[in-house]
Coordinates of N, CA and C in Angstrom, one line a residue:
N1 N 10.4 4.4 -6.1 CA 10.7 4.3 -4.7 C 9.8 3.3 -4.0
P2 N 10.1 2.1 -4.2 CA 9.3 1.1 -3.5 C 9.5 1.1 -2.0
W3 N 8.4 1.3 -1.2 CA 8.5 1.3 0.2 C 8.5 -0.1 0.8
S4 N 8.1 -1.0 0.0 CA 8.1 -2.4 0.3 C 8.5 -3.2 -0.9
K5 N 9.6 -3.9 -0.8 CA 10.1 -4.6 -2.0 C 10.7 -5.9 -1.6
T6 N 10.3 -7.0 -2.3 CA 11.0 -8.3 -2.2 C 11.1 -8.8 -3.6
G7 N 12.3 -8.8 -4.1 CA 12.5 -9.3 -5.4 C 12.2 -8.2 -6.5
G8 N 12.1 -8.7 -7.7 CA 11.9 -7.8 -8.8 C 10.5 -7.2 -9.0
L9 N 9.5 -7.8 -8.4 CA 8.1 -7.3 -8.7 C 7.9 -5.9 -8.1
G10 N 8.5 -5.6 -7.0 CA 8.4 -4.3 -6.4 C 9.0 -3.2 -7.4
M11 N 10.1 -3.6 -8.0 CA 10.7 -2.6 -9.0 C 9.9 -2.5 -10.2
V12 N 9.3 -3.5 -10.7 CA 8.4 -3.4 -11.8 C 7.2 -2.6 -11.5
A13 N 6.5 -2.8 -10.4 CA 5.4 -2.0 -10.0 C 5.7 -0.5 -9.8
S14 N 6.9 -0.2 -9.3 CA 7.3 1.1 -9.1 C 7.6 1.8 -10.5
S15 N 8.2 1.0 -11.4 CA 8.5 1.5 -12.7 C 7.2 1.8 -13.5
Y16 N 6.2 1.0 -13.4 CA 4.9 1.3 -14.1 C 4.4 2.6 -13.7
A17 N 4.4 2.9 -12.4 CA 3.8 4.2 -12.0 C 4.6 5.4 -12.6
Y18 N 5.9 5.3 -12.7 CA 6.7 6.3 -13.3 C 6.5 6.4 -14.8
E19 N 6.6 5.2 -15.5 CA 6.6 5.2 -16.9 C 5.2 5.7 -17.4
F20 N 4.2 5.3 -16.8 CA 2.8 5.7 -17.3 C 2.6 7.2 -17.1
A21 N 3.1 7.7 -15.9 CA 3.0 9.1 -15.6 C 3.8 9.9 -16.7
M22 N 5.0 9.5 -17.0 CA 5.8 10.2 -17.9 C 5.2 10.2 -19.4
R23 N 4.3 9.3 -19.6 CA 3.6 9.2 -20.9 C 2.3 10.0 -20.9
G24 N 2.1 10.7 -19.8 CA 0.9 11.6 -19.7 C -0.3 11.0 -19.0
H25 N -0.2 9.8 -18.5 CA -1.4 9.2 -17.8 C -1.4 9.6 -16.3
R26 N -2.6 9.7 -15.8 CA -2.7 9.9 -14.3 C -2.5 8.6 -13.7
T27 N -1.6 8.5 -12.7 CA -1.3 7.2 -12.1 C -1.4 7.3 -10.6
M28 N -1.8 6.1 -10.1 CA -1.9 6.0 -8.6 C -1.4 4.6 -8.3
A29 N -0.5 4.5 -7.3 CA 0.0 3.2 -6.8 C -0.5 3.0 -5.4
V30 N -1.0 1.8 -5.0 CA -1.5 1.5 -3.7 C -0.6 0.4 -3.1
S31 N -0.3 0.7 -1.8 CA 0.6 -0.2 -1.1 C 0.2 -0.2 0.4
P32 N 0.5 -1.3 1.1 CA 0.2 -1.4 2.5 C 1.1 -0.3 3.2
R33 N 0.7 0.2 4.3 CA 1.5 1.2 5.1 C 2.2 0.3 6.1
Y34 N 3.3 -0.2 5.8 CA 4.1 -1.1 6.7 C 4.8 -0.3 7.8
D35 N 5.0 1.0 7.6 CA 5.7 1.8 8.5 C 5.2 3.2 8.5
E36 N 5.8 4.1 9.3 CA 5.5 5.5 9.3 C 6.3 6.1 8.2
Y37 N 5.7 6.5 7.1 CA 6.4 7.1 5.9 C 6.4 8.6 6.0
E38 N 7.5 9.2 5.7 CA 7.6 10.7 5.7 C 6.8 11.3 4.6
D39 N 6.3 12.5 4.8 CA 5.6 13.3 3.8 C 4.3 12.6 3.3
T40 N 3.7 11.9 4.2 CA 2.3 11.4 3.8 C 1.3 12.1 4.6
T41 N 0.1 12.2 4.0 CA -1.0 12.9 4.6 C -2.2 12.0 4.7
Y42 N -2.8 12.0 5.9 CA -4.1 11.2 6.1 C -5.1 11.8 5.2
I43 N -5.8 10.9 4.4 CA -6.8 11.5 3.5 C -8.2 10.8 3.7
G44 N -8.3 9.9 4.7 CA -9.7 9.3 4.9 C -9.6 7.9 5.3
Y45 N -10.8 7.3 5.3 CA -10.9 5.9 5.7 C -12.0 5.2 4.9
A46 N -12.1 3.9 4.9 CA -13.2 3.2 4.3 C -13.4 2.0 5.2
K47 N -14.6 1.5 5.1 CA -15.0 0.2 5.8 C -15.2 -0.8 4.7
V48 N -14.6 -2.0 4.9 CA -14.7 -3.0 3.9 C -15.1 -4.3 4.6
W49 N -15.8 -5.2 3.9 CA -16.3 -6.4 4.5 C -15.4 -7.6 4.0
L50 N -14.8 -8.3 5.0 CA -14.0 -9.4 4.8 C -14.0 -10.3 6.0
D51 N -14.0 -11.6 5.7 CA -13.9 -12.6 6.8 C -15.1 -12.5 7.7
S52 N -16.3 -12.2 7.2 CA -17.5 -12.1 7.9 C -17.6 -11.0 8.9
R53 N -16.8 -9.9 8.6 CA -16.8 -8.8 9.5 C -16.4 -7.5 8.7
E54 N -16.9 -6.4 9.3 CA -16.5 -5.1 8.7 C -15.2 -4.6 9.3
L55 N -14.3 -4.2 8.5 CA -13.0 -3.7 8.9 C -12.8 -2.3 8.4
E56 N -12.1 -1.5 9.2 CA -11.8 -0.1 8.8 C -10.3 0.0 8.4
V57 N -10.1 0.6 7.3 CA -8.7 0.9 6.8 C -8.6 2.4 6.7
K58 N -7.4 2.9 6.9 CA -7.1 4.3 6.7 C -6.2 4.5 5.5
Y59 N -6.3 5.7 4.9 CA -5.6 6.0 3.7 C -4.7 7.2 3.9
F60 N -3.4 7.1 3.5 CA -2.5 8.1 3.5 C -2.0 8.4 2.1
H61 N -1.6 9.6 1.8 CA -1.3 10.0 0.4 C 0.1 10.7 0.4
Q62 N 0.8 10.4 -0.7 CA 2.0 11.1 -1.0 C 2.0 11.3 -2.5
R63 N 2.3 12.5 -3.0 CA 2.5 12.8 -4.4 C 3.9 12.9 -4.7
Q64 N 4.4 12.2 -5.7 CA 5.7 12.4 -6.2 C 5.7 13.0 -7.6
D65 N 6.2 14.1 -7.8 CA 6.3 14.8 -9.1 C 7.5 14.4 -9.8
F66 N 7.3 14.1 -11.1 CA 8.4 13.7 -12.0 C 8.9 14.8 -12.9
G67 N 8.2 16.0 -12.8 CA 8.5 17.1 -13.7 C 7.5 17.2 -14.9
A68 N 7.5 18.3 -15.5 CA 6.6 18.5 -16.7 C 5.2 18.3 -16.3
E69 N 4.8 18.6 -15.0 CA 3.4 18.4 -14.5 C 3.0 17.0 -14.6
R70 N 3.9 16.1 -14.4 CA 3.6 14.7 -14.3 C 4.1 14.1 -13.0
G71 N 3.3 13.1 -12.6 CA 3.7 12.5 -11.3 C 2.8 11.3 -11.0
C72 N 3.0 10.8 -9.8 CA 2.2 9.7 -9.3 C 1.7 9.9 -7.9
D73 N 0.4 9.5 -7.7 CA -0.2 9.6 -6.3 C 0.0 8.2 -5.7
Y74 N 0.7 8.2 -4.6 CA 0.9 7.0 -3.8 C -0.1 7.0 -2.7
I75 N -0.8 5.9 -2.6 CA -1.8 5.7 -1.5 C -1.4 4.5 -0.7
F76 N -1.3 4.8 0.6 CA -0.9 3.8 1.6 C -2.0 3.4 2.4
V77 N -2.3 2.1 2.5 CA -3.4 1.5 3.3 C -2.9 1.1 4.6
E78 N -3.6 1.7 5.7 CA -3.1 1.3 7.0 C -4.2 0.4 7.7
H79 N -3.7 -0.6 8.3 CA -4.5 -1.5 9.1 C -3.5 -2.3 10.0
D80 N -3.9 -2.7 11.2 CA -3.0 -3.3 12.1 C -2.3 -4.6 11.5
C81 N -3.0 -5.3 10.6 CA -2.5 -6.5 10.1 C -1.2 -6.3 9.3
F82 N -1.0 -5.1 8.8 CA 0.2 -4.8 8.0 C 1.5 -4.5 8.8
R83 N 1.3 -4.2 10.0 CA 2.5 -3.8 10.9 C 3.1 -5.1 11.5
R84 N 4.2 -5.4 11.1 CA 4.9 -6.6 11.6 C 6.4 -6.3 11.9
N85 N 7.0 -7.0 12.8 CA 8.4 -6.8 13.1 C 9.3 -7.5 12.1
G86 N 8.8 -8.5 11.5 CA 9.6 -9.3 10.5 C 9.6 -8.7 9.2
C87 N 9.8 -9.5 8.2 CA 9.7 -9.0 6.8 C 8.3 -8.9 6.3
I88 N 8.1 -8.6 5.1 CA 6.7 -8.4 4.6 C 5.9 -9.6 4.6
Y89 N 6.4 -10.8 4.2 CA 5.6 -12.0 4.1 C 5.8 -13.0 5.2
G90 N 6.7 -12.8 6.1 CA 6.9 -13.8 7.1 C 7.9 -13.4 8.2
D91 N 8.0 -14.3 9.2 CA 8.8 -14.0 10.3 C 10.2 -14.4 10.0
T92 N 11.1 -13.4 10.1 CA 12.5 -13.7 9.8 C 13.2 -14.6 10.7
N93 N 12.7 -14.7 12.0 CA 13.3 -15.6 13.0 C 13.0 -17.1 12.7
S94 N 11.7 -17.3 12.4 CA 11.3 -18.7 12.2 C 11.4 -19.1 10.8
G95 N 11.5 -18.2 9.9 CA 11.5 -18.5 8.4 C 10.2 -19.0 7.9
K96 N 9.1 -18.8 8.7 CA 7.7 -19.2 8.2 C 6.9 -18.0 7.8
E97 N 6.0 -18.3 6.8 CA 5.1 -17.3 6.4 C 4.1 -16.9 7.5
Y98 N 3.6 -15.7 7.5 CA 2.6 -15.3 8.4 C 1.3 -16.1 8.1
E99 N 0.7 -16.6 9.1 CA -0.5 -17.4 8.9 C -1.7 -16.7 8.3
D100 N -1.7 -15.4 8.4 CA -2.8 -14.6 7.9 C -2.5 -13.9 6.6
N101 N -1.5 -14.3 5.9 CA -1.1 -13.7 4.6 C -2.3 -13.6 3.6
L102 N -3.1 -14.6 3.5 CA -4.2 -14.5 2.5 C -5.2 -13.5 2.9
F103 N -5.4 -13.4 4.2 CA -6.3 -12.3 4.8 C -5.7 -10.9 4.4
R104 N -4.5 -10.7 4.7 CA -3.8 -9.5 4.5 C -3.9 -9.1 3.0
F105 N -3.6 -10.0 2.1 CA -3.6 -9.7 0.7 C -5.0 -9.4 0.2
A106 N -6.0 -10.1 0.7 CA -7.4 -9.8 0.4 C -7.8 -8.5 0.9
L107 N -7.4 -8.1 2.1 CA -7.8 -6.8 2.6 C -7.1 -5.7 1.8
L108 N -5.9 -5.8 1.4 CA -5.3 -4.8 0.5 C -6.0 -4.7 -0.8
S109 N -6.4 -5.8 -1.4 CA -7.1 -5.7 -2.7 C -8.4 -5.0 -2.5
L110 N -9.2 -5.3 -1.5 CA -10.5 -4.6 -1.3 C -10.3 -3.1 -1.0
A111 N -9.3 -2.9 -0.1 CA -9.0 -1.5 0.2 C -8.5 -0.7 -1.0
A112 N -7.8 -1.3 -1.9 CA -7.3 -0.6 -3.1 C -8.5 -0.2 -3.9
A113 N -9.5 -1.1 -4.0 CA -10.7 -0.8 -4.9 C -11.5 0.3 -4.3
E114 N -11.4 0.6 -3.0 CA -12.1 1.7 -2.4 C -11.3 3.0 -2.2
A115 N -10.0 3.0 -2.6 CA -9.1 4.1 -2.4 C -9.6 5.4 -3.0
P116 N -9.5 6.5 -2.2 CA -10.0 7.8 -2.7 C -9.1 8.3 -3.8

């Protein structure tokens, strides 16, 4: 269940979480919280250093069970930079990428490393 998907990479990432869990591994997938997702629970926050400043990100959790006591923990990272009216990578009206994409991707990477 990719909450954010553009092309095949979203499907591959989602499949990894499922396939590894079904093989008995504990799995966790981390994604930006682009929207208000149902059945998520706030689980905490972290402060990360990026772009010469300290930033706070919030974490939300959802567990998806696949049966046989196997499942995946989905962690959603919330920060204002992830909330946009356009698509994930750019403005659908202008057809241009968001100017802060590199910042957003770096923030997600740092936040993922700190995820509870």
